PDB file of C-alpha atoms in Angstrom:
ATOM      1  CA  MET H   1      10.607 -24.360 -18.544  1.00 47.00           C
ATOM      2  CA  THR H   2       7.852 -23.460 -17.554  1.00 47.00           C
ATOM      3  CA  SER H   3       9.516 -24.743 -18.368  1.00 43.00           C
ATOM      4  CA  LYS H   4      16.564 -21.849 -15.172  1.00 46.00           C
ATOM      5  CA  SER H   5      19.742 -23.489 -11.987  1.00 37.00           C
ATOM      6  CA  ILE H   6      15.328 -23.015 -11.482  1.00 34.00           C
ATOM      7  CA  TRP H   7      12.123 -25.896 -11.459  1.00 35.00           C
ATOM      8  CA  ILE H   8       8.637 -24.238 -10.234  1.00 33.00           C
ATOM      9  CA  ALA H   9       5.659 -25.751  -9.259  1.00 33.00           C
ATOM     10  CA  ILE H  10       2.454 -24.680  -7.207  1.00 28.00           C
ATOM     11  CA  ILE H  11       0.616 -26.471  -5.021  1.00 28.00           C
ATOM     12  CA  ALA H  12      -1.809 -27.970  -6.998  1.00 32.00           C
ATOM     13  CA  SER H  13       0.240 -29.122  -9.829  1.00 37.00           C
ATOM     14  CA  VAL H  14       2.804 -30.905  -7.416  1.00 36.00           C
ATOM     15  CA  LEU H  15      -0.425 -32.425  -5.392  1.00 36.00           C
ATOM     16  CA  SER H  16      -1.604 -33.928  -8.771  1.00 39.00           C
ATOM     17  CA  PHE H  17       1.226 -34.056 -10.159  1.00 40.00           C
ATOM     18  CA  VAL H  18       1.955 -36.926  -7.709  1.00 39.00           C
ATOM     19  CA  ALA H  19      -1.816 -38.631  -7.951  1.00 37.00           C
ATOM     20  CA  GLY H  20      -0.242 -39.091 -11.885  1.00 38.00           C
ATOM     21  CA  PHE H  21       2.843 -40.333 -11.223  1.00 39.00           C
ATOM     22  CA  LEU H  22       1.688 -42.819  -9.186  1.00 37.00           C
ATOM     23  CA  PHE H  23      -1.936 -44.178 -10.467  1.00 31.00           C
ATOM     24  CA  ALA H  24      -0.568 -42.392 -13.937  1.00 31.00           C
ATOM     25  CA  ASN H  25      -4.650 -41.920 -14.343  1.00 28.00           C
ATOM     26  CA  SER H  26      -4.694 -38.359 -13.652  1.00 24.00           C
ATOM     27  CA  LEU H  27      -2.714 -35.720 -14.459  1.00 24.00           C
ATOM     28  CA  ASN H  28      -2.187 -31.890 -14.507  1.00 27.00           C
ATOM     29  CA  ARG H  29      -0.890 -31.214 -17.673  1.00 24.00           C
ATOM     30  CA  SER H  30      -0.300 -27.490 -16.913  1.00 26.00           C
ATOM     31  CA  GLU H  31       2.803 -26.232 -16.948  1.00 28.00           C
ATOM     32  CA  LEU H  32       5.699 -25.450 -14.389  1.00 29.00           C
ATOM     33  CA  THR H  33       6.034 -22.036 -13.860  1.00 30.00           C
ATOM     34  CA  ALA H  34       9.497 -20.356 -13.748  1.00 30.00           C
ATOM     35  CA  LYS H  35      10.828 -18.030 -11.189  1.00 29.00           C
ATOM     36  CA  GLN H  36      14.525 -17.310 -11.050  1.00 37.00           C
ATOM     37  CA  SER H  37      17.244 -14.984  -9.875  1.00 40.00           C
ATOM     38  CA  VAL H  38      19.891 -13.608 -12.448  1.00 47.00           C
ATOM     39  CA  ASN H  39      22.456 -16.141 -11.782  1.00 50.00           C
ATOM     40  CA  GLU H  40      19.622 -18.895 -12.047  1.00 56.00           C
ATOM     41  CA  VAL H  41      17.484 -20.338 -15.378  1.00 61.00           C
ATOM     42  CA  PRO H  42      14.295 -22.172 -15.426  1.00 46.00           C
ATOM     43  CA  LYS H  43      13.653 -25.155 -14.874  1.00 52.00           C
ATOM     44  CA  SER H  44      16.109 -26.310 -11.532  1.00 37.00           C
ATOM     45  CA  GLY H  45      14.509 -24.689  -8.321  1.00 32.00           C
ATOM     46  CA  GLN H  46      11.666 -24.810  -5.905  1.00 31.00           C
ATOM     47  CA  ASN H  47       8.443 -22.662  -5.140  1.00 32.00           C
ATOM     48  CA  SER H  48       8.349 -21.355  -1.209  1.00 33.00           C
ATOM     49  CA  ASN H  49       5.123 -22.493  -1.392  1.00 39.00           C
ATOM     50  CA  ALA H  50       5.414 -25.667  -2.645  1.00 40.00           C
ATOM     51  CA  PRO H  51       5.765 -28.505  -0.389  1.00 44.00           C
ATOM     52  CA  ALA H  52       8.910 -29.819   0.794  1.00 44.00           C
ATOM     53  CA  THR H  53      10.399 -32.008  -1.579  1.00 44.00           C
ATOM     54  CA  SER H  54      11.016 -35.245   1.377  1.00 46.00           C
ATOM     55  CA  GLU H  55       6.754 -35.121   1.356  1.00 51.00           C
ATOM     56  CA  LEU H  56       6.958 -36.074  -2.138  1.00 63.00           C
ATOM     57  CA  SER H  57       8.972 -38.570  -1.787  1.00 77.00           C
ATOM     58  CA  LEU H  58       9.005 -41.773  -3.780  1.00 82.00           C
ATOM     59  CA  THR H  59      10.564 -44.731  -3.738  1.00 87.00           C
ATOM     60  CA  SER H  60      13.984 -46.471  -6.408  1.00 89.00           C
ATOM     61  CA  GLU H  61      11.173 -49.184  -6.583  1.00 91.00           C
ATOM     62  CA  GLU H  62       8.490 -47.499  -7.396  1.00 89.00           C
ATOM     63  CA  ILE H  63      10.055 -45.165 -10.198  1.00 91.00           C
ATOM     64  CA  GLN H  64      11.583 -48.048 -11.582  1.00 93.00           C
ATOM     65  CA  LYS H  65       7.478 -49.925 -11.333  1.00 92.00           C
ATOM     66  CA  LYS H  66       6.261 -47.696 -13.203  1.00 92.00           C
ATOM     67  CA  ILE H  67       9.183 -47.216 -15.351  1.00 94.00           C
ATOM     68  CA  ALA H  68       8.801 -51.316 -16.279  1.00 95.00           C
ATOM     69  CA  SER H  69       4.939 -50.995 -16.767  1.00 93.00           C
ATOM     70  CA  ALA H  70       5.225 -48.233 -19.382  1.00 93.00           C
ATOM     71  CA  ASP H  71       8.428 -50.504 -20.863  1.00 96.00           C
ATOM     72  CA  GLU H  72       5.690 -52.862 -20.955  1.00 95.00           C
ATOM     73  CA  ASN H  73       3.131 -50.809 -22.814  1.00 92.00           C
ATOM     74  CA  PRO H  74       4.613 -49.364 -25.577  1.00 95.00           C
ATOM     75  CA  GLY H  75       1.676 -48.828 -27.338  1.00 96.00           C
ATOM     76  CA  ASN H  76      -0.301 -46.410 -24.697  1.00 95.00           C
ATOM     77  CA  PHE H  77      -0.076 -42.971 -25.490  1.00 96.00           C
ATOM     78  CA  THR H  78      -1.817 -42.207 -22.766  1.00 94.00           C
ATOM     79  CA  PHE H  79      -0.072 -44.055 -20.053  1.00 94.00           C
ATOM     80  CA  GLN H  80       3.111 -43.688 -22.126  1.00 95.00           C
ATOM     81  CA  LYS H  81       2.403 -39.210 -21.717  1.00 95.00           C
ATOM     82  CA  ASN H  82       0.725 -38.769 -17.981  1.00 93.00           C
ATOM     83  CA  LEU H  83       3.965 -40.988 -16.986  1.00 94.00           C
ATOM     84  CA  GLY H  84       6.929 -39.953 -19.036  1.00 95.00           C
ATOM     85  CA  MET H  85       5.767 -35.763 -17.797  1.00 94.00           C
ATOM     86  CA  SER H  86       5.139 -37.176 -14.473  1.00 92.00           C
ATOM     87  CA  LEU H  87       8.487 -38.408 -14.164  1.00 93.00           C
ATOM     88  CA  TYR H  88      10.759 -35.167 -15.208  1.00 93.00           C
ATOM     89  CA  ARG H  89       8.483 -33.357 -12.779  1.00 91.00           C
ATOM     90  CA  TYR H  90       9.313 -35.565 -10.176  1.00 90.00           C
ATOM     91  CA  ALA H  91      13.071 -35.582 -11.172  1.00 89.00           C
ATOM     92  CA  ALA H  92      12.318 -31.099 -11.673  1.00 86.00           C
ATOM     93  CA  ILE H  93      11.110 -31.146  -8.558  1.00 85.00           C
ATOM     94  CA  LYS H  94      13.788 -33.593  -6.736  1.00 85.00           C
ATOM     95  CA  GLN H  95      16.515 -31.614  -8.722  1.00 83.00           C
ATOM     96  CA  ASP H  96      17.932 -35.511 -10.115  1.00 88.00           C
ATOM     97  CA  ALA H  97      18.720 -35.092 -13.115  1.00 90.00           C
ATOM     98  CA  ALA H  98      19.631 -39.316 -13.377  1.00 92.00           C
ATOM     99  CA  LEU H  99      15.743 -39.402 -13.733  1.00 93.00           C
ATOM    100  CA  LEU H 100      15.860 -37.473 -17.524  1.00 94.00           C
ATOM    101  CA  PRO H 101      16.696 -39.707 -19.693  1.00 96.00           C
ATOM    102  CA  ASP H 102      13.552 -42.433 -18.213  1.00 96.00           C
ATOM    103  CA  ALA H 103      11.477 -39.454 -18.986  1.00 96.00           C
ATOM    104  CA  LEU H 104      13.345 -38.544 -22.382  1.00 97.00           C
ATOM    105  CA  ARG H 105      12.684 -41.883 -22.905  1.00 97.00           C
ATOM    106  CA  ILE H 106       8.909 -42.449 -22.626  1.00 97.00           C
ATOM    107  CA  MET H 107       8.403 -39.044 -23.626  1.00 98.00           C
ATOM    108  CA  GLU H 108       9.565 -39.885 -27.000  1.00 98.00           C
ATOM    109  CA  ARG H 109       8.544 -42.787 -27.117  1.00 98.00           C
ATOM    110  CA  ALA H 110       4.774 -40.978 -26.659  1.00 98.00           C
ATOM    111  CA  LEU H 111       5.662 -38.151 -29.043  1.00 98.00           C
ATOM    112  CA  ALA H 112       6.306 -40.501 -31.939  1.00 98.00           C
ATOM    113  CA  MET H 113       2.822 -42.038 -31.415  1.00 98.00           C
ATOM    114  CA  GLU H 114       0.841 -37.670 -31.712  1.00 98.00           C
ATOM    115  CA  PRO H 115       3.538 -36.285 -33.289  1.00 98.00           C
ATOM    116  CA  ALA H 116       1.384 -32.848 -33.067  1.00 97.00           C
ATOM    117  CA  ASP H 117       1.233 -33.597 -29.181  1.00 98.00           C
ATOM    118  CA  ARG H 118       1.980 -30.043 -27.473  1.00 97.00           C
ATOM    119  CA  ASP H 119       2.412 -30.702 -23.660  1.00 96.00           C
ATOM    120  CA  LEU H 120       5.415 -33.118 -25.157  1.00 97.00           C
ATOM    121  CA  GLN H 121       7.257 -30.856 -27.284  1.00 98.00           C
ATOM    122  CA  ILE H 122       7.270 -28.962 -24.223  1.00 97.00           C
ATOM    123  CA  GLY H 123       7.761 -31.741 -21.442  1.00 96.00           C
ATOM    124  CA  ILE H 124      11.316 -32.540 -24.132  1.00 97.00           C
ATOM    125  CA  GLY H 125      12.435 -29.291 -25.147  1.00 97.00           C
ATOM    126  CA  ASN H 126      12.411 -28.749 -20.899  1.00 95.00           C
ATOM    127  CA  ALA H 127      14.193 -32.370 -20.011  1.00 95.00           C
ATOM    128  CA  TYR H 128      17.196 -31.845 -21.795  1.00 96.00           C
ATOM    129  CA  PHE H 129      17.133 -28.667 -21.686  1.00 95.00           C
ATOM    130  CA  ASP H 130      18.199 -29.262 -18.171  1.00 93.00           C
ATOM    131  CA  LYS H 131      20.415 -32.478 -19.404  1.00 92.00           C
ATOM    132  CA  GLY H 132      21.927 -29.715 -20.919  1.00 93.00           C
ATOM    133  CA  TYR H 133      22.443 -27.139 -17.789  1.00 91.00           C
ATOM    134  CA  PHE H 134      23.090 -29.583 -15.355  1.00 88.00           C
ATOM    135  CA  ASN H 135      25.474 -31.964 -17.729  1.00 89.00           C
ATOM    136  CA  LYS H 136      27.098 -28.107 -19.638  1.00 91.00           C
ATOM    137  CA  ASP H 137      26.136 -29.698 -22.965  1.00 95.00           C
ATOM    138  CA  ASN H 138      25.641 -28.661 -26.041  1.00 97.00           C
ATOM    139  CA  ASP H 139      24.248 -31.240 -27.651  1.00 98.00           C
ATOM    140  CA  SER H 140      20.643 -31.195 -25.275  1.00 97.00           C
ATOM    141  CA  LEU H 141      20.624 -27.130 -25.604  1.00 96.00           C
ATOM    142  CA  VAL H 142      20.630 -28.096 -28.723  1.00 98.00           C
ATOM    143  CA  LYS H 143      18.179 -30.875 -28.786  1.00 98.00           C
ATOM    144  CA  SER H 144      16.158 -28.326 -26.482  1.00 97.00           C
ATOM    145  CA  ARG H 145      15.644 -25.143 -28.925  1.00 98.00           C
ATOM    146  CA  GLU H 146      14.468 -28.210 -31.842  1.00 98.00           C
ATOM    147  CA  PHE H 147      11.565 -29.261 -29.050  1.00 98.00           C
ATOM    148  CA  TYR H 148      10.966 -25.939 -28.692  1.00 98.00           C
ATOM    149  CA  CYS H 149      10.949 -24.070 -32.088  1.00 98.00           C
ATOM    150  CA  LYS H 150       8.252 -27.373 -32.582  1.00 98.00           C
ATOM    151  CA  ALA H 151       5.944 -26.050 -29.908  1.00 98.00           C
ATOM    152  CA  LEU H 152       6.259 -21.836 -31.027  1.00 98.00           C
ATOM    153  CA  THR H 153       4.991 -23.461 -34.556  1.00 98.00           C
ATOM    154  CA  SER H 154       1.840 -24.142 -33.869  1.00 97.00           C
ATOM    155  CA  LYS H 155       1.868 -21.173 -31.040  1.00 97.00           C
ATOM    156  CA  PRO H 156       4.369 -18.475 -31.689  1.00 97.00           C
ATOM    157  CA  THR H 157       2.994 -15.845 -28.903  1.00 97.00           C
ATOM    158  CA  ASP H 158       3.811 -18.538 -26.313  1.00 97.00           C
ATOM    159  CA  ALA H 159       6.062 -16.176 -24.418  1.00 97.00           C
ATOM    160  CA  ASP H 160       7.196 -18.189 -22.149  1.00 96.00           C
ATOM    161  CA  VAL H 161       8.571 -21.070 -24.218  1.00 97.00           C
ATOM    162  CA  ARG H 162       9.697 -18.450 -26.480  1.00 97.00           C
ATOM    163  CA  ALA H 163      12.106 -17.058 -23.297  1.00 96.00           C
ATOM    164  CA  ASP H 164      13.472 -20.668 -23.094  1.00 96.00           C
ATOM    165  CA  LEU H 165      14.330 -21.341 -26.185  1.00 97.00           C
ATOM    166  CA  ALA H 166      16.879 -17.796 -25.596  1.00 97.00           C
ATOM    167  CA  LEU H 167      17.873 -19.340 -22.842  1.00 96.00           C
ATOM    168  CA  THR H 168      18.917 -22.182 -24.741  1.00 96.00           C
ATOM    169  CA  PHE H 169      21.424 -19.599 -26.718  1.00 97.00           C
ATOM    170  CA  PHE H 170      22.381 -17.585 -24.034  1.00 95.00           C
ATOM    171  CA  LEU H 171      23.738 -20.718 -21.539  1.00 94.00           C
ATOM    172  CA  TYR H 172      25.314 -21.970 -24.408  1.00 96.00           C
ATOM    173  CA  ASP H 173      29.265 -22.083 -24.834  1.00 96.00           C
ATOM    174  CA  PRO H 174      29.710 -20.188 -26.348  1.00 96.00           C
ATOM    175  CA  SER H 175      26.649 -17.558 -25.679  1.00 96.00           C
ATOM    176  CA  ASP H 176      25.096 -16.945 -28.728  1.00 97.00           C
ATOM    177  CA  LEU H 177      24.110 -13.246 -27.213  1.00 97.00           C
ATOM    178  CA  THR H 178      22.635 -12.174 -30.568  1.00 98.00           C
ATOM    179  CA  SER H 179      20.717 -15.050 -30.882  1.00 98.00           C
ATOM    180  CA  ALA H 180      19.655 -14.599 -27.707  1.00 98.00           C
ATOM    181  CA  VAL H 181      19.299 -10.688 -28.052  1.00 98.00           C
ATOM    182  CA  ALA H 182      16.195 -11.486 -30.897  1.00 98.00           C
ATOM    183  CA  GLU H 183      14.992 -14.906 -28.647  1.00 98.00           C
ATOM    184  CA  PHE H 184      13.790 -11.938 -25.564  1.00 98.00           C
ATOM    185  CA  GLU H 185      12.584  -9.456 -27.858  1.00 98.00           C
ATOM    186  CA  LYS H 186       9.779 -11.801 -29.323  1.00 98.00           C
ATOM    187  CA  ALA H 187       9.451 -13.243 -26.058  1.00 98.00           C
ATOM    188  CA  LEU H 188       8.568  -9.586 -24.991  1.00 98.00           C
ATOM    189  CA  ALA H 189       6.517  -8.259 -28.221  1.00 98.00           C
ATOM    190  CA  SER H 190       4.294 -10.840 -27.524  1.00 98.00           C
ATOM    191  CA  ASN H 191       4.149 -10.148 -23.666  1.00 98.00           C
ATOM    192  CA  PRO H 192       6.201  -6.945 -22.529  1.00 98.00           C
ATOM    193  CA  LYS H 193       5.656  -7.834 -19.194  1.00 97.00           C
ATOM    194  CA  HIS H 194       7.245 -10.636 -19.266  1.00 97.00           C
ATOM    195  CA  GLU H 195       9.502 -10.861 -16.363  1.00 96.00           C
ATOM    196  CA  ARG H 196      11.801 -14.152 -17.034  1.00 95.00           C
ATOM    197  CA  ALA H 197      12.468 -12.594 -20.346  1.00 97.00           C
ATOM    198  CA  LEU H 198      13.121  -8.713 -19.185  1.00 97.00           C
ATOM    199  CA  GLN H 199      15.501 -10.120 -16.391  1.00 95.00           C
ATOM    200  CA  PHE H 200      17.022 -12.322 -18.841  1.00 96.00           C
ATOM    201  CA  LEU H 201      17.920 -10.067 -21.262  1.00 97.00           C
ATOM    202  CA  THR H 202      19.520  -7.352 -19.474  1.00 97.00           C
ATOM    203  CA  GLN H 203      21.631  -9.655 -17.603  1.00 95.00           C
ATOM    204  CA  THR H 204      22.400 -10.473 -22.355  1.00 96.00           C
ATOM    205  CA  LEU H 205      22.603  -6.957 -22.281  1.00 97.00           C
ATOM    206  CA  ILE H 206      25.279  -6.270 -19.876  1.00 95.00           C
ATOM    207  CA  LYS H 207      27.472  -9.490 -20.888  1.00 94.00           C
ATOM    208  CA  GLN H 208      27.134  -6.862 -24.343  1.00 95.00           C
ATOM    209  CA  ASN H 209      28.300  -4.068 -22.253  1.00 94.00           C
ATOM    210  CA  GLU H 210      24.925  -2.646 -24.066  1.00 96.00           C
ATOM    211  CA  SER H 211      24.809  -0.392 -20.912  1.00 95.00           C
ATOM    212  CA  ALA H 212      22.174   1.848 -22.410  1.00 96.00           C
ATOM    213  CA  LYS H 213      20.113  -1.168 -23.523  1.00 97.00           C
ATOM    214  CA  ALA H 214      20.467  -2.978 -20.672  1.00 97.00           C
ATOM    215  CA  ALA H 215      19.609   0.036 -18.752  1.00 97.00           C
ATOM    216  CA  ALA H 216      16.189   0.598 -20.154  1.00 97.00           C
ATOM    217  CA  THR H 217      15.327  -3.270 -20.392  1.00 98.00           C
ATOM    218  CA  LEU H 218      16.684  -3.122 -15.973  1.00 97.00           C
ATOM    219  CA  GLU H 219      13.732  -0.114 -16.054  1.00 98.00           C
ATOM    220  CA  LYS H 220      11.252  -2.117 -17.660  1.00 98.00           C
ATOM    221  CA  LEU H 221      12.091  -5.119 -15.030  1.00 97.00           C
ATOM    222  CA  LYS H 222      11.574  -2.891 -12.456  1.00 97.00           C
ATOM    223  CA  GLN H 223       8.511  -1.548 -13.838  1.00 97.00           C
ATOM    224  CA  ALA H 224       6.590  -5.056 -14.264  1.00 97.00           C
ATOM    225  CA  ASN H 225       7.457  -5.918 -10.350  1.00 96.00           C
ATOM    226  CA  PRO H 226       9.153  -3.468  -8.624  1.00 97.00           C
ATOM    227  CA  SER H 227       9.744  -7.000  -5.726  1.00 96.00           C
ATOM    228  CA  ASN H 228      11.460  -8.764  -8.471  1.00 93.00           C
ATOM    229  CA  THR H 229      14.259 -10.229  -6.977  1.00 92.00           C
ATOM    230  CA  SER H 230      17.215 -10.174  -9.671  1.00 93.00           C
ATOM    231  CA  ILE H 231      17.028  -6.850  -9.250  1.00 95.00           C
ATOM    232  CA  GLY H 232      19.458  -5.559  -6.967  1.00 94.00           C
ATOM    233  CA  GLU H 233      21.896  -8.280  -8.597  1.00 93.00           C
ATOM    234  CA  LEU H 234      21.426  -6.836 -11.871  1.00 95.00           C
ATOM    235  CA  THR H 235      21.486  -3.115 -10.677  1.00 95.00           C
ATOM    236  CA  SER H 236      24.951  -3.701  -9.663  1.00 94.00           C
ATOM    237  CA  LEU H 237      25.987  -5.991 -12.662  1.00 92.00           C
ATOM    238  CA  LEU H 238      25.474  -3.128 -15.097  1.00 93.00           C
ATOM    239  CA  ALA H 239      26.324  -0.445 -12.045  1.00 92.00           C
ATOM    240  CA  GLY H 240      29.914  -2.406 -12.819  1.00 87.00           C
ATOM    241  CA  VAL H 241      29.855  -1.934 -17.143  1.00 80.00           C
ATOM    242  CA  GLU H 242      28.872   1.566 -16.501  1.00 66.00           C
ATOM    243  CA  GLN H 243      31.658   2.015 -14.364  1.00 63.00           C
ATOM    244  CA  ILE H 244      34.396   0.526 -17.384  1.00 58.00           C
ATOM    245  CA  PRO H 245      36.101   3.743 -19.015  1.00 55.00           C
ATOM    246  CA  SER H 246      35.104   3.381 -22.570  1.00 52.00           C
ATOM    247  CA  LYS H 247      38.672   3.440 -24.588  1.00 47.00           C
TER     248      LYS H 247
END
């Protein structure tokens, strides 16, 4: 996430999330969908259709009270999972990286009880991704990669998670562009019209000075969604690469 700076939630997900966070008994587990411009990454933005962040604000006292309740009931899997994922989503909506350590701690405690829980695997991967992105932290990106790989073990054709895995290589410093390309291509093998994969594969190929391949991928993005907001910038970037004289 889904999982990138970008986090998106549809109205229904946001509203059910708020209820889940406040009462820890009703959580919509569907993943956040991602939508981003060429220079952004999934997980840290807002959908223009989502409620304003001011409408979703919780006080620090409310948040800390729920975190304390989780710590007092460490064996309650459902409470740990619901609260941990809700806290992560709230941090995502508010773009508040300071909440990520508590969200991670609670989600990881839940995953220790149910190691095969795929929702948690993806949620933890997303939280580490965001931590790595905001803090420019390679170690967190590697951790996110670990949890995405666990989630892909049970569903290797999940294009959303595969694209996020690719982005951990793209954002790593220095970038591992070869691995990023390989994972984006796997995502597209599962879903040839996956916009995030097409968008960032194009950008990756541009970084590799593979102008012909980038042009072909950009054309596929245009066919998948002519209104994708990254097309204009990608076109400009590609034109710049094509104008560089070959040696």
